PDB file of C-alpha atoms in Angstrom:
ATOM      1  CA  GLU A  63       0.000   0.000   0.000  1.00  0.00           C
ATOM      2  CA  ASP A  64       1.283   3.441  -0.932  1.00  0.00           C
ATOM      3  CA  GLN A  65       2.097   5.522   2.146  1.00  0.00           C
ATOM      4  CA  VAL A  66       3.526   8.898   3.056  1.00  0.00           C
ATOM      5  CA  THR A  67       4.819   9.651   6.562  1.00  0.00           C
ATOM      6  CA  GLN A  68       5.976  13.047   7.755  1.00  0.00           C
ATOM      7  CA  SER A  69       8.123  13.719  10.796  1.00  0.00           C
ATOM      8  CA  PRO A  70       8.191  15.302  13.220  1.00  0.00           C
ATOM      9  CA  GLU A  71       4.493  16.022  13.761  1.00  0.00           C
ATOM     10  CA  ALA A  72       5.394  19.359  15.312  1.00  0.00           C
ATOM     11  CA  LEU A  73       8.592  21.391  15.470  1.00  0.00           C
ATOM     12  CA  ARG A  74       9.382  24.491  17.462  1.00  0.00           C
ATOM     13  CA  LEU A  75      12.365  26.599  16.419  1.00  0.00           C
ATOM     14  CA  GLN A  76      13.920  29.823  17.513  1.00  0.00           C
ATOM     15  CA  GLU A  77      14.283  32.455  14.839  1.00  0.00           C
ATOM     16  CA  GLY A  78      17.500  31.761  12.931  1.00  0.00           C
ATOM     17  CA  GLU A  79      17.695  28.115  14.054  1.00  0.00           C
ATOM     18  CA  SER A  80      17.954  25.987  10.905  1.00  0.00           C
ATOM     19  CA  SER A  81      16.337  22.540  10.733  1.00  0.00           C
ATOM     20  CA  SER A  82      14.853  19.939   8.398  1.00  0.00           C
ATOM     21  CA  LEU A  83      11.455  18.325   7.954  1.00  0.00           C
ATOM     22  CA  ASN A  84      11.219  14.744   6.715  1.00  0.00           C
ATOM     23  CA  CYS A  85       8.830  13.059   4.304  1.00  0.00           C
ATOM     24  CA  SER A  86       9.342   9.330   3.862  1.00  0.00           C
ATOM     25  CA  TYR A  87       7.354   7.394   1.317  1.00  0.00           C
ATOM     26  CA  THR A  88       6.695   3.862   0.161  1.00  0.00           C
ATOM     27  CA  VAL A  89       5.072   3.853  -3.237  1.00  0.00           C
ATOM     28  CA  SER A  90       5.074   1.605  -6.246  1.00  0.00           C
ATOM     29  CA  GLY A  91       6.807   3.891  -8.686  1.00  0.00           C
ATOM     30  CA  LEU A  92       7.230   7.560  -7.808  1.00  0.00           C
ATOM     31  CA  ARG A  93       6.016   9.993 -10.447  1.00  0.00           C
ATOM     32  CA  GLY A  94       6.448  13.148  -8.405  1.00  0.00           C
ATOM     33  CA  LEU A  95       6.797  14.500  -4.857  1.00  0.00           C
ATOM     34  CA  PHE A  96       5.181  17.770  -3.883  1.00  0.00           C
ATOM     35  CA  TRP A  97       5.637  20.152  -0.961  1.00  0.00           C
ATOM     36  CA  TYR A  98       2.906  22.528   0.168  1.00  0.00           C
ATOM     37  CA  ARG A  99       2.614  25.130   2.898  1.00  0.00           C
ATOM     38  CA  GLN A 100      -0.672  25.548   4.774  1.00  0.00           C
ATOM     39  CA  ASP A 101      -1.487  28.487   7.031  1.00  0.00           C
ATOM     40  CA  PRO A 102      -4.269  28.165   9.642  1.00  0.00           C
ATOM     41  CA  GLY A 103      -7.724  28.480   8.108  1.00  0.00           C
ATOM     42  CA  LYS A 104      -6.389  28.464   4.555  1.00  0.00           C
ATOM     43  CA  GLY A 105      -5.850  26.015   1.756  1.00  0.00           C
ATOM     44  CA  PRO A 106      -2.434  24.523   0.970  1.00  0.00           C
ATOM     45  CA  GLU A 107      -0.082  26.652  -1.117  1.00  0.00           C
ATOM     46  CA  PHE A 108       2.210  24.947  -3.620  1.00  0.00           C
ATOM     47  CA  LEU A 109       5.957  25.159  -2.962  1.00  0.00           C
ATOM     48  CA  PHE A 110       7.925  22.574  -4.965  1.00  0.00           C
ATOM     49  CA  THR A 111       7.721  19.536  -7.219  1.00  0.00           C
ATOM     50  CA  LEU A 112      10.568  16.986  -7.294  1.00  0.00           C
ATOM     51  CA  TYR A 113      10.670  14.195  -9.842  1.00  0.00           C
ATOM     52  CA  SER A 114      13.872  12.177  -9.444  1.00  0.00           C
ATOM     53  CA  ALA A 115      16.377  11.195  -6.766  1.00  0.00           C
ATOM     54  CA  GLY A 116      19.114  13.792  -6.381  1.00  0.00           C
ATOM     55  CA  GLU A 117      16.920  16.657  -7.463  1.00  0.00           C
ATOM     56  CA  GLU A 118      16.924  19.831  -5.365  1.00  0.00           C
ATOM     57  CA  LYS A 119      14.836  23.002  -5.487  1.00  0.00           C
ATOM     58  CA  GLU A 120      15.080  26.248  -3.522  1.00  0.00           C
ATOM     59  CA  LYS A 121      12.812  29.117  -2.676  1.00  0.00           C
ATOM     60  CA  GLU A 122      13.994  31.830  -0.303  1.00  0.00           C
ATOM     61  CA  ARG A 123      14.857  30.068   2.984  1.00  0.00           C
ATOM     62  CA  LEU A 124      13.458  26.701   1.853  1.00  0.00           C
ATOM     63  CA  LYS A 125      15.305  23.925   0.046  1.00  0.00           C
ATOM     64  CA  ALA A 126      13.710  20.610  -0.902  1.00  0.00           C
ATOM     65  CA  THR A 127      15.721  17.489  -1.672  1.00  0.00           C
ATOM     66  CA  LEU A 128      14.718  14.008  -2.840  1.00  0.00           C
ATOM     67  CA  THR A 129      16.160  10.512  -2.429  1.00  0.00           C
ATOM     68  CA  LYS A 130      14.682   7.153  -3.420  1.00  0.00           C
ATOM     69  CA  LYS A 131      12.971   6.784  -0.051  1.00  0.00           C
ATOM     70  CA  GLU A 132      12.447  10.254   1.369  1.00  0.00           C
ATOM     71  CA  SER A 133      12.429  13.993   0.880  1.00  0.00           C
ATOM     72  CA  PHE A 134      13.693  16.711   3.156  1.00  0.00           C
ATOM     73  CA  LEU A 135      12.540  20.288   3.450  1.00  0.00           C
ATOM     74  CA  HIS A 136      15.461  22.270   4.829  1.00  0.00           C
ATOM     75  CA  ILE A 137      14.678  25.605   6.449  1.00  0.00           C
ATOM     76  CA  THR A 138      17.661  27.923   6.767  1.00  0.00           C
ATOM     77  CA  ALA A 139      17.600  30.753   9.320  1.00  0.00           C
ATOM     78  CA  PRO A 140      13.796  30.633   9.675  1.00  0.00           C
ATOM     79  CA  LYS A 141      11.702  33.668  10.517  1.00  0.00           C
ATOM     80  CA  PRO A 142       8.382  33.780  12.424  1.00  0.00           C
ATOM     81  CA  GLU A 143       6.543  34.172   9.105  1.00  0.00           C
ATOM     82  CA  ASP A 144       7.729  30.672   8.156  1.00  0.00           C
ATOM     83  CA  SER A 145       5.412  29.277  10.836  1.00  0.00           C
ATOM     84  CA  ALA A 146       2.873  27.023   9.108  1.00  0.00           C
ATOM     85  CA  THR A 147       2.026  23.378   8.482  1.00  0.00           C
ATOM     86  CA  TYR A 148       4.141  21.854   5.732  1.00  0.00           C
ATOM     87  CA  LEU A 149       2.523  19.076   3.705  1.00  0.00           C
ATOM     88  CA  CYS A 150       4.216  16.483   1.550  1.00  0.00           C
ATOM     89  CA  ALA A 151       2.383  14.581  -1.193  1.00  0.00           C
ATOM     90  CA  VAL A 152       3.414  11.915  -3.663  1.00  0.00           C
ATOM     91  CA  GLN A 153       2.043  10.758  -6.950  1.00  0.00           C
ATOM     92  CA  ALA A 154       2.455   7.028  -7.372  1.00  0.00           C
ATOM     93  CA  ALA A 155       2.406   5.041 -10.587  1.00  0.00           C
ATOM     94  CA  SER A 156      -0.281   2.784  -9.143  1.00  0.00           C
ATOM     95  CA  GLY A 157      -2.631   5.679  -8.494  1.00  0.00           C
ATOM     96  CA  GLY A 158      -2.762   7.112 -11.950  1.00  0.00           C
ATOM     97  CA  TYR A 159      -1.902  10.634 -12.886  1.00  0.00           C
ATOM     98  CA  ASN A 160      -4.618  12.306 -10.898  1.00  0.00           C
ATOM     99  CA  LYS A 161      -4.212  11.004  -7.376  1.00  0.00           C
ATOM    100  CA  LEU A 162      -1.886  12.520  -4.819  1.00  0.00           C
ATOM    101  CA  ILE A 163      -1.240  10.817  -1.475  1.00  0.00           C
ATOM    102  CA  PHE A 164      -0.740  13.394   1.263  1.00  0.00           C
ATOM    103  CA  GLY A 165       1.116  13.053   4.536  1.00  0.00           C
ATOM    104  CA  ALA A 166      -0.413  14.392   7.739  1.00  0.00           C
ATOM    105  CA  GLY A 167       1.964  17.349   7.807  1.00  0.00           C
ATOM    106  CA  THR A 168       4.536  18.941  10.114  1.00  0.00           C
ATOM    107  CA  ARG A 169       3.408  21.936  12.181  1.00  0.00           C
ATOM    108  CA  LEU A 170       6.285  24.401  12.353  1.00  0.00           C
ATOM    109  CA  ALA A 171       6.375  27.227  14.890  1.00  0.00           C
ATOM    110  CA  VAL A 172       9.211  29.760  14.695  1.00  0.00           C
ATOM    111  CA  HIS A 173       9.550  32.009  17.715  1.00  0.00           C
ATOM    112  CA  PRO A 174      11.386  35.352  17.785  1.00  0.00           C
TER     113      PRO A 174
ATOM    114  CA  ASN B 157      -7.488  37.146 -10.106  1.00  0.00           C
ATOM    115  CA  ALA B 158      -9.617  35.123  -7.671  1.00  0.00           C
ATOM    116  CA  GLY B 159      -8.069  31.663  -8.292  1.00  0.00           C
ATOM    117  CA  VAL B 160     -10.219  28.990  -6.631  1.00  0.00           C
ATOM    118  CA  THR B 161     -13.299  30.147  -4.718  1.00  0.00           C
ATOM    119  CA  GLN B 162     -15.279  27.889  -2.413  1.00  0.00           C
ATOM    120  CA  THR B 163     -18.729  28.606  -1.022  1.00  0.00           C
ATOM    121  CA  PRO B 164     -19.905  28.477   1.675  1.00  0.00           C
ATOM    122  CA  LYS B 165     -16.979  28.908   4.096  1.00  0.00           C
ATOM    123  CA  PHE B 166     -18.851  27.424   7.057  1.00  0.00           C
ATOM    124  CA  ARG B 167     -21.936  25.250   7.388  1.00  0.00           C
ATOM    125  CA  VAL B 168     -23.686  23.281  10.097  1.00  0.00           C
ATOM    126  CA  LEU B 169     -25.993  20.454   9.007  1.00  0.00           C
ATOM    127  CA  LYS B 170     -28.256  18.099  10.863  1.00  0.00           C
ATOM    128  CA  THR B 171     -27.835  14.388  10.277  1.00  0.00           C
ATOM    129  CA  GLY B 172     -29.744  13.362   7.175  1.00  0.00           C
ATOM    130  CA  GLN B 173     -29.800  16.791   5.547  1.00  0.00           C
ATOM    131  CA  SER B 174     -28.320  17.348   2.111  1.00  0.00           C
ATOM    132  CA  MET B 175     -26.202  20.185   0.764  1.00  0.00           C
ATOM    133  CA  THR B 176     -24.009  21.225  -2.133  1.00  0.00           C
ATOM    134  CA  LEU B 177     -20.570  22.784  -1.924  1.00  0.00           C
ATOM    135  CA  LEU B 178     -19.559  24.986  -4.836  1.00  0.00           C
ATOM    136  CA  CYS B 179     -16.074  25.357  -6.242  1.00  0.00           C
ATOM    137  CA  ALA B 180     -15.325  27.907  -8.957  1.00  0.00           C
ATOM    138  CA  GLN B 181     -11.987  28.566 -10.674  1.00  0.00           C
ATOM    139  CA  ASP B 182     -11.140  31.353 -13.101  1.00  0.00           C
ATOM    140  CA  MET B 183      -7.824  29.973 -14.405  1.00  0.00           C
ATOM    141  CA  ASN B 184      -9.262  27.815 -17.198  1.00  0.00           C
ATOM    142  CA  HIS B 185      -7.867  24.691 -15.533  1.00  0.00           C
ATOM    143  CA  GLU B 186      -8.866  21.298 -16.906  1.00  0.00           C
ATOM    144  CA  TYR B 187      -8.433  19.285 -13.721  1.00  0.00           C
ATOM    145  CA  MET B 188     -10.431  19.809 -10.538  1.00  0.00           C
ATOM    146  CA  TYR B 189     -10.453  17.901  -7.259  1.00  0.00           C
ATOM    147  CA  TRP B 190     -12.345  17.647  -3.981  1.00  0.00           C
ATOM    148  CA  TYR B 191     -10.429  16.701  -0.829  1.00  0.00           C
ATOM    149  CA  ARG B 192     -11.345  16.400   2.810  1.00  0.00           C
ATOM    150  CA  GLN B 193      -8.937  17.175   5.639  1.00  0.00           C
ATOM    151  CA  ASP B 194      -9.327  15.663   9.087  1.00  0.00           C
ATOM    152  CA  PRO B 195      -7.105  16.195  12.177  1.00  0.00           C
ATOM    153  CA  GLY B 196      -4.045  13.953  12.191  1.00  0.00           C
ATOM    154  CA  MET B 197      -4.714  12.686   8.688  1.00  0.00           C
ATOM    155  CA  GLY B 198      -3.531  13.801   5.308  1.00  0.00           C
ATOM    156  CA  LEU B 199      -5.797  15.282   2.705  1.00  0.00           C
ATOM    157  CA  ARG B 200      -7.899  12.520   1.150  1.00  0.00           C
ATOM    158  CA  LEU B 201      -9.273  12.642  -2.369  1.00  0.00           C
ATOM    159  CA  ILE B 202     -13.061  12.340  -2.627  1.00  0.00           C
ATOM    160  CA  HIS B 203     -13.751  12.833  -6.342  1.00  0.00           C
ATOM    161  CA  TYR B 204     -12.009  14.476  -9.236  1.00  0.00           C
ATOM    162  CA  SER B 205     -12.610  15.630 -12.803  1.00  0.00           C
ATOM    163  CA  VAL B 206     -10.271  15.655 -15.794  1.00  0.00           C
ATOM    164  CA  GLY B 207     -12.445  18.001 -17.825  1.00  0.00           C
ATOM    165  CA  GLU B 208     -15.907  19.421 -18.379  1.00  0.00           C
ATOM    166  CA  GLY B 209     -18.559  16.734 -18.158  1.00  0.00           C
ATOM    167  CA  THR B 210     -16.264  14.137 -16.544  1.00  0.00           C
ATOM    168  CA  THR B 211     -16.045  12.872 -12.962  1.00  0.00           C
ATOM    169  CA  ALA B 212     -14.229  10.013 -11.264  1.00  0.00           C
ATOM    170  CA  LYS B 213     -14.036   8.481  -7.789  1.00  0.00           C
ATOM    171  CA  GLY B 214     -11.143   9.115  -5.487  1.00  0.00           C
ATOM    172  CA  GLU B 215     -10.087   7.455  -2.257  1.00  0.00           C
ATOM    173  CA  VAL B 216     -13.179   8.177  -0.118  1.00  0.00           C
ATOM    174  CA  PRO B 217     -16.172   8.726  -2.452  1.00  0.00           C
ATOM    175  CA  ASP B 218     -18.968   7.084  -0.430  1.00  0.00           C
ATOM    176  CA  GLY B 219     -21.741   9.460   0.602  1.00  0.00           C
ATOM    177  CA  TYR B 220     -20.700  12.139  -1.905  1.00  0.00           C
ATOM    178  CA  ASN B 221     -21.624  12.979  -5.483  1.00  0.00           C
ATOM    179  CA  VAL B 222     -20.093  15.494  -7.870  1.00  0.00           C
ATOM    180  CA  SER B 223     -20.886  17.249 -11.106  1.00  0.00           C
ATOM    181  CA  ARG B 224     -18.858  19.300 -13.584  1.00  0.00           C
ATOM    182  CA  LEU B 225     -21.362  20.752 -16.030  1.00  0.00           C
ATOM    183  CA  LYS B 226     -19.189  23.791 -16.712  1.00  0.00           C
ATOM    184  CA  LYS B 227     -15.395  23.809 -16.933  1.00  0.00           C
ATOM    185  CA  GLN B 228     -15.036  26.453 -14.253  1.00  0.00           C
ATOM    186  CA  ASN B 229     -17.343  24.850 -11.661  1.00  0.00           C
ATOM    187  CA  PHE B 230     -17.077  21.627  -9.662  1.00  0.00           C
ATOM    188  CA  LEU B 231     -19.931  20.813  -7.280  1.00  0.00           C
ATOM    189  CA  LEU B 232     -19.734  18.432  -4.318  1.00  0.00           C
ATOM    190  CA  GLY B 233     -23.010  17.087  -2.945  1.00  0.00           C
ATOM    191  CA  LEU B 234     -23.751  15.341   0.296  1.00  0.00           C
ATOM    192  CA  GLU B 235     -26.841  13.208  -0.177  1.00  0.00           C
ATOM    193  CA  SER B 236     -27.638  12.447   3.465  1.00  0.00           C
ATOM    194  CA  ALA B 237     -25.146  14.027   5.849  1.00  0.00           C
ATOM    195  CA  ALA B 238     -23.619  11.934   8.631  1.00  0.00           C
ATOM    196  CA  PRO B 239     -21.467  13.019  11.605  1.00  0.00           C
ATOM    197  CA  SER B 240     -18.522  11.169   9.985  1.00  0.00           C
ATOM    198  CA  GLN B 241     -18.638  13.769   7.216  1.00  0.00           C
ATOM    199  CA  THR B 242     -17.707  16.543   9.647  1.00  0.00           C
ATOM    200  CA  SER B 243     -14.500  17.844   8.103  1.00  0.00           C
ATOM    201  CA  VAL B 244     -12.836  20.668   6.220  1.00  0.00           C
ATOM    202  CA  TYR B 245     -13.380  20.326   2.482  1.00  0.00           C
ATOM    203  CA  PHE B 246     -10.928  21.694  -0.042  1.00  0.00           C
ATOM    204  CA  CYS B 247     -11.323  22.121  -3.741  1.00  0.00           C
ATOM    205  CA  ALA B 248      -8.263  22.290  -5.977  1.00  0.00           C
ATOM    206  CA  SER B 249      -7.542  22.787  -9.650  1.00  0.00           C
ATOM    207  CA  SER B 250      -4.606  22.201 -11.973  1.00  0.00           C
ATOM    208  CA  PRO B 251      -3.874  22.975 -15.633  1.00  0.00           C
ATOM    209  CA  TYR B 252      -2.302  19.549 -16.090  1.00  0.00           C
ATOM    210  CA  SER B 253      -2.207  16.270 -14.294  1.00  0.00           C
ATOM    211  CA  PRO B 254       0.603  16.448 -11.717  1.00  0.00           C
ATOM    212  CA  GLY B 255       3.740  14.500 -12.453  1.00  0.00           C
ATOM    213  CA  ARG B 256       3.603  14.918 -16.193  1.00  0.00           C
ATOM    214  CA  GLY B 257       6.865  16.317 -17.371  1.00  0.00           C
ATOM    215  CA  SER B 258       9.267  18.531 -15.518  1.00  0.00           C
ATOM    216  CA  SER B 259       7.111  21.587 -14.985  1.00  0.00           C
ATOM    217  CA  ASN B 260       7.287  22.977 -11.480  1.00  0.00           C
ATOM    218  CA  TYR B 261       3.601  23.396 -10.736  1.00  0.00           C
ATOM    219  CA  GLY B 262       1.074  21.977  -8.371  1.00  0.00           C
ATOM    220  CA  TYR B 263      -2.542  22.301  -7.424  1.00  0.00           C
ATOM    221  CA  THR B 264      -4.178  25.623  -6.606  1.00  0.00           C
ATOM    222  CA  PHE B 265      -6.386  25.155  -3.562  1.00  0.00           C
ATOM    223  CA  GLY B 266      -9.385  27.097  -2.350  1.00  0.00           C
ATOM    224  CA  SER B 267      -9.613  28.345   1.221  1.00  0.00           C
ATOM    225  CA  GLY B 268     -11.870  25.508   2.343  1.00  0.00           C
ATOM    226  CA  THR B 269     -15.373  24.857   3.696  1.00  0.00           C
ATOM    227  CA  ARG B 270     -15.673  23.870   7.334  1.00  0.00           C
ATOM    228  CA  LEU B 271     -18.644  21.506   7.641  1.00  0.00           C
ATOM    229  CA  THR B 272     -20.088  20.269  10.911  1.00  0.00           C
ATOM    230  CA  VAL B 273     -22.777  17.569  10.949  1.00  0.00           C
ATOM    231  CA  VAL B 274     -24.677  17.277  14.231  1.00  0.00           C
TER     232      VAL B 274
END
């Protein structure tokens, strides 16, 4: 069964304290891995798509990386405005092109 | 540019009542999706559409119906609401099916409908 697991469930950082969020997956053929940011009371906002192991993408203080078993979202020198829930989703070959499997998310709180 | 608009934002239903959630997008996207989000669980796909006039079942379709009569609108209906359908519902759209090619794009989500069934 295709699965996506995110860890930790919650993370508290001081402003400027870099860290990483993990998304591990077991799927039958990865077509794509997606990262989203979700603020309270809002819908998820697209961040990155990664397609193959070794691929990396960056946006401001965020950097996403992908291996054959997991993805990391690295947050460098975070600011309070980076506080949000970060969601990981995968598209598996078994699910067809239109089905994403989402993890439960990591709630990030960055304190000044 | 409104993106994806969901109405209503909040609703309380009694068990057995029916209702329709409306999703409208102004980006001319082909693909539209309905998800539900529950505490401690990931977003789960209810139904989706790959174009006007088409619908297909997702992961958790029971108790829901959908229609896509116009390209810009995707309706989610609850036939007979149950407390287990208490959730936050999100609509999303995409110009292409995700994972096709190397384009760096994803779904555009609406802001959600918080539904409580009592």
